[in-house]
Amino acid sequence: VVFTDVQELLRQAQMQPKIDGVQGATALMVGKQRDRPPKQNNSRNYRSIQKEAVQQRAYNSIRIALRGELVGGGITPMVDTSWIVHRLDAIEDARLFRCDVYGEILQWNVSADESAMEFILGLHDMWSGFIVRWTEGETEPLWKKEIATVPEGKMFFSGMRGPGVSRRRLSKDHDSTSLEEDEEIEMQQEEERRRLDLLLKEEGGDLGSWLGVLSSTNIQYFVRIMPSSAVGVVHLDDYAY
């Protein structure tokens, strides 16, 4: 893997979906699964293949029981773990989420980590969505819909939702941004929209997705699944002969 634009990669890792009353941050950014030929892994033995089969059966059983509430479960995992950007600035919720992912991977002791990561991402997103439904009466979390992407750490309020109405799960206390901050946010949003319009053409309409992460603070954390080419990530095996 070659990173051709580290500055853009880090900038995208510090974004959030624009949702009224939500101060957000990205806990992890990972590549979206790409079209590629199956890997020939000669190190896989019969025992490893058997454990992978048991892992998939367990995940499929849980997904069937949850009746489609858990994302993923396709023929190939929705994430490409050849590159991951973690949030390492001593934030407990991001650390606990990372431990959940690594714990699941280690538990199965298989040769690939993408199925385990997809499963944990799905669980966090599912429970984050349930909490939004239970506490705020929403039919679906807004981060699952097409939504603007803005710099993280800001809080937004539209004309239909004022400072007295919060979308936070565990905290109802927050302050609205100043007029100057709102103007700056709008400028940044417009710049981001223009950039996304360009990427939209390059990626054929696919700009990845957001997933929720369980949080114990007034900050809603997210996982961002991004097409590698949208952040300047090049896979050398795509050009192998």
Short mmCIF file of C-alpha atoms in Angstrom, two decimals:
data_model
loop_
_atom_site.label_atom_id
_atom_site.label_comp_id
_atom_site.label_asym_id
_atom_site.label_seq_id
_atom_site.Cartn_x
_atom_site.Cartn_y
_atom_site.Cartn_z
CA VAL A 1 0.00 0.00 0.00
CA VAL A 2 1.26 3.48 -0.91
CA PHE A 3 -0.16 6.70 0.58
CA THR A 4 0.07 9.35 -2.13
CA ASP A 5 -1.66 12.14 -0.16
CA VAL A 6 -1.14 11.80 3.60
CA GLN A 7 -2.48 15.30 4.23
CA GLU A 8 -5.83 14.46 2.61
CA LEU A 9 -5.93 11.11 4.40
CA LEU A 10 -5.53 12.78 7.80
CA ARG A 11 -8.01 15.51 6.89
CA GLN A 12 -10.67 12.96 6.07
CA ALA A 13 -9.90 11.15 9.34
CA GLN A 14 -10.94 14.33 11.20
CA MET A 15 -14.42 14.68 9.73
CA GLN A 16 -17.93 13.86 10.92
CA PRO A 17 -21.39 13.60 9.34
CA LYS A 18 -23.37 16.82 9.74
CA ILE A 19 -26.24 15.98 12.11
CA ASP A 20 -28.22 18.53 14.13
CA GLY A 21 -27.15 18.69 17.76
CA VAL A 22 -24.34 16.16 17.39
CA GLN A 23 -20.71 16.88 18.19
CA GLY A 24 -18.91 14.07 16.44
CA ALA A 25 -15.50 12.61 15.75
CA THR A 26 -14.02 9.76 13.74
CA ALA A 27 -12.74 6.91 15.91
CA LEU A 28 -11.46 4.88 12.98
CA MET A 29 -11.26 5.16 9.21
CA VAL A 30 -10.81 2.03 7.10
CA GLY A 31 -10.79 1.19 3.43
CA LYS A 32 -13.88 0.00 1.61
CA GLN A 33 -13.61 -3.46 0.09
CA ARG A 34 -12.44 -3.24 -3.49
CA ASP A 35 -12.76 -5.52 -6.48
CA ARG A 36 -9.73 -7.77 -6.47
CA PRO A 37 -8.84 -11.35 -7.34
CA PRO A 38 -8.94 -13.82 -4.45
CA LYS A 39 -5.71 -14.02 -2.47
CA GLN A 40 -3.72 -17.20 -2.63
CA ASN A 41 -2.73 -17.78 0.98
CA ASN A 42 -0.54 -20.86 1.03
CA SER A 43 -0.05 -20.58 4.79
CA ARG A 44 -3.68 -21.56 5.44
CA ASN A 45 -3.93 -25.13 6.65
CA TYR A 46 -6.96 -27.30 7.19
CA ARG A 47 -7.34 -26.18 10.81
CA SER A 48 -7.32 -22.51 9.84
CA ILE A 49 -9.91 -23.06 7.10
CA GLN A 50 -12.07 -24.98 9.56
CA LYS A 51 -11.95 -22.16 12.12
CA GLU A 52 -12.86 -19.60 9.46
CA ALA A 53 -15.87 -21.69 8.48
CA VAL A 54 -17.04 -21.88 12.12
CA GLN A 55 -16.55 -18.11 12.44
CA GLN A 56 -18.70 -17.43 9.38
CA ARG A 57 -21.45 -19.80 10.55
CA ALA A 58 -21.55 -18.06 13.93
CA TYR A 59 -21.79 -14.61 12.33
CA ASN A 60 -24.45 -15.73 9.85
CA SER A 61 -26.56 -17.23 12.65
CA ILE A 62 -26.43 -13.98 14.60
CA ARG A 63 -27.33 -11.92 11.53
CA ILE A 64 -30.32 -14.17 10.78
CA ALA A 65 -31.52 -13.86 14.38
CA LEU A 66 -31.23 -10.05 14.20
CA ARG A 67 -33.33 -9.99 11.00
CA GLY A 68 -31.11 -7.71 8.97
CA GLU A 69 -30.32 -5.18 11.71
CA LEU A 70 -26.59 -5.99 11.50
CA VAL A 71 -24.74 -4.53 8.53
CA GLY A 72 -22.41 -6.69 6.47
CA GLY A 73 -22.62 -10.39 5.87
CA GLY A 74 -22.01 -10.35 2.13
CA ILE A 75 -19.89 -12.78 0.15
CA THR A 76 -16.88 -10.62 1.01
CA PRO A 77 -16.54 -8.29 4.03
CA MET A 78 -17.36 -4.63 3.39
CA VAL A 79 -13.99 -3.43 4.77
CA ASP A 80 -10.47 -3.65 3.39
CA THR A 81 -8.06 -3.76 6.34
CA SER A 82 -4.93 -3.26 4.27
CA TRP A 83 -4.99 0.29 5.69
CA ILE A 84 -6.63 1.70 8.83
CA VAL A 85 -6.41 5.13 10.48
CA HIS A 86 -6.93 4.94 14.26
CA ARG A 87 -7.67 7.74 16.68
CA LEU A 88 -4.90 7.54 19.31
CA ASP A 89 -5.26 10.81 21.24
CA ALA A 90 -6.06 9.19 24.60
CA ILE A 91 -9.84 9.05 24.06
CA GLU A 92 -11.30 6.23 26.13
CA ASP A 93 -14.28 5.43 23.92
CA ALA A 94 -12.07 5.14 20.84
CA ARG A 95 -9.65 2.92 22.78
CA LEU A 96 -12.43 0.63 24.03
CA PHE A 97 -13.82 0.34 20.52
CA ARG A 98 -10.36 -0.57 19.22
CA CYS A 99 -10.05 -3.20 21.96
CA ASP A 100 -13.40 -4.69 20.93
CA VAL A 101 -12.13 -5.07 17.36
CA TYR A 102 -8.77 -6.57 18.33
CA GLY A 103 -10.37 -8.84 20.93
CA GLU A 104 -12.73 -10.30 18.34
CA ILE A 105 -9.89 -10.85 15.88
CA LEU A 106 -7.70 -12.60 18.47
CA GLN A 107 -10.58 -14.71 19.73
CA TRP A 108 -10.99 -16.54 16.43
CA ASN A 109 -7.27 -16.83 15.65
CA VAL A 110 -7.84 -17.03 11.90
CA SER A 111 -5.68 -15.87 9.01
CA ALA A 112 -7.89 -12.89 8.00
CA ASP A 113 -9.19 -10.05 10.17
CA GLU A 114 -11.80 -8.45 7.91
CA SER A 115 -14.81 -10.59 8.91
CA ALA A 116 -14.19 -10.02 12.63
CA MET A 117 -13.79 -6.28 12.13
CA GLU A 118 -16.95 -6.08 10.04
CA PHE A 119 -18.87 -7.92 12.76
CA ILE A 120 -17.78 -5.58 15.57
CA LEU A 121 -18.40 -2.51 13.42
CA GLY A 122 -21.89 -3.85 12.79
CA LEU A 123 -22.61 -4.43 16.49
CA HIS A 124 -21.52 -0.92 17.47
CA ASP A 125 -23.53 0.61 14.65
CA MET A 126 -26.61 -1.44 15.48
CA TRP A 127 -26.64 -0.50 19.17
CA SER A 128 -25.89 3.15 18.39
CA GLY A 129 -28.87 3.12 16.03
CA PHE A 130 -31.14 1.42 18.59
CA ILE A 131 -30.32 4.09 21.17
CA VAL A 132 -31.19 6.85 18.71
CA ARG A 133 -34.52 5.14 18.00
CA TRP A 134 -35.36 4.57 21.67
CA THR A 135 -34.37 7.99 22.97
CA GLU A 136 -35.37 10.22 20.09
CA GLY A 137 -38.04 8.35 18.19
CA GLU A 138 -36.11 8.28 14.93
CA THR A 139 -36.87 5.52 12.45
CA GLU A 140 -33.24 5.45 11.29
CA PRO A 141 -30.04 7.24 12.38
CA LEU A 142 -29.23 10.13 10.07
CA TRP A 143 -25.67 8.90 9.52
CA LYS A 144 -27.14 5.99 7.53
CA LYS A 145 -28.58 8.42 4.99
CA GLU A 146 -26.91 10.64 2.41
CA ILE A 147 -25.56 13.50 4.47
CA ALA A 148 -22.98 16.28 4.31
CA THR A 149 -19.50 15.70 5.74
CA VAL A 150 -17.97 18.47 7.85
CA PRO A 151 -14.93 18.98 10.14
CA GLU A 152 -15.33 17.14 13.42
CA GLY A 153 -15.87 18.72 16.82
CA LYS A 154 -18.58 21.15 15.72
CA MET A 155 -22.25 21.16 16.70
CA PHE A 156 -24.97 22.14 14.26
CA PHE A 157 -28.55 23.31 14.65
CA SER A 158 -30.98 23.76 11.79
CA GLY A 159 -34.09 25.90 11.88
CA MET A 160 -36.12 22.87 12.94
CA ARG A 161 -33.97 21.91 15.91
CA GLY A 162 -32.79 24.34 18.54
CA PRO A 163 -30.22 24.18 21.37
CA GLY A 164 -32.83 22.71 23.70
CA VAL A 165 -33.14 19.52 21.65
CA SER A 166 -30.17 17.20 21.64
CA ARG A 167 -29.43 14.09 19.60
CA ARG A 168 -26.86 12.89 22.13
CA ARG A 169 -27.52 9.54 23.75
CA LEU A 170 -26.10 10.04 27.21
CA SER A 171 -25.96 13.78 27.67
CA LYS A 172 -28.45 16.58 27.08
CA ASP A 173 -26.14 19.50 27.93
CA HIS A 174 -24.46 21.41 25.13
CA ASP A 175 -23.91 24.94 23.81
CA SER A 176 -24.73 26.29 20.37
CA THR A 177 -21.96 27.62 18.19
CA SER A 178 -21.42 31.33 17.68
CA LEU A 179 -22.44 33.14 14.51
CA GLU A 180 -18.81 33.39 13.42
CA GLU A 181 -18.29 29.68 13.90
CA ASP A 182 -21.47 28.95 11.94
CA GLU A 183 -20.24 31.06 9.03
CA GLU A 184 -16.87 29.31 9.09
CA ILE A 185 -18.58 25.93 9.19
CA GLU A 186 -20.75 26.82 6.21
CA MET A 187 -17.67 27.83 4.20
CA GLN A 188 -15.91 24.59 5.12
CA GLN A 189 -19.05 22.64 4.25
CA GLU A 190 -19.31 24.28 0.84
CA GLU A 191 -15.65 23.51 0.15
CA GLU A 192 -16.19 19.92 1.22
CA ARG A 193 -19.30 19.64 -0.97
CA ARG A 194 -17.37 20.79 -4.03
CA ARG A 195 -14.60 18.32 -3.28
CA LEU A 196 -17.12 15.50 -2.80
CA ASP A 197 -18.82 16.38 -6.07
CA LEU A 198 -15.49 15.85 -7.83
CA LEU A 199 -14.91 12.56 -6.01
CA LEU A 200 -18.44 11.49 -6.82
CA LYS A 201 -17.60 11.60 -10.52
CA GLU A 202 -14.29 9.78 -10.01
CA GLU A 203 -15.81 7.04 -7.84
CA GLY A 204 -18.93 6.47 -9.90
CA GLY A 205 -21.20 7.76 -7.14
CA ASP A 206 -19.69 5.76 -4.26
CA LEU A 207 -18.12 7.74 -1.41
CA GLY A 208 -18.25 5.13 1.33
CA SER A 209 -20.36 5.23 4.49
CA TRP A 210 -20.54 6.11 8.20
CA LEU A 211 -21.16 3.69 11.07
CA GLY A 212 -21.92 4.63 14.66
CA VAL A 213 -19.70 3.75 17.64
CA LEU A 214 -21.04 3.39 21.18
CA SER A 215 -19.96 6.33 23.33
CA SER A 216 -20.16 7.23 27.02
CA THR A 217 -19.56 10.98 26.52
CA ASN A 218 -21.29 13.87 24.76
CA ILE A 219 -19.26 13.13 21.61
CA GLN A 220 -20.69 10.71 19.09
CA TYR A 221 -17.92 8.64 17.53
CA PHE A 222 -18.08 7.18 14.05
CA VAL A 223 -16.30 4.73 11.79
CA ARG A 224 -15.80 5.96 8.26
CA ILE A 225 -15.47 3.41 5.46
CA MET A 226 -13.81 5.11 2.50
CA PRO A 227 -12.85 3.99 -1.01
CA SER A 228 -9.07 3.87 -1.06
CA SER A 229 -8.76 6.05 -4.15
CA ALA A 230 -10.77 8.83 -2.47
CA VAL A 231 -7.97 9.38 0.06
CA GLY A 232 -4.97 8.72 -2.17
CA VAL A 233 -4.31 5.11 -1.14
CA VAL A 234 -2.82 2.93 -3.90
CA HIS A 235 -2.64 -0.86 -3.69
CA LEU A 236 0.38 -2.12 -5.54
CA ASP A 237 -1.17 -5.57 -6.03
CA ASP A 238 -3.78 -3.90 -8.28
CA TYR A 239 -0.95 -3.36 -10.76
CA ALA A 240 0.79 -6.72 -10.36
CA TYR A 241 1.18 -8.86 -13.46
#
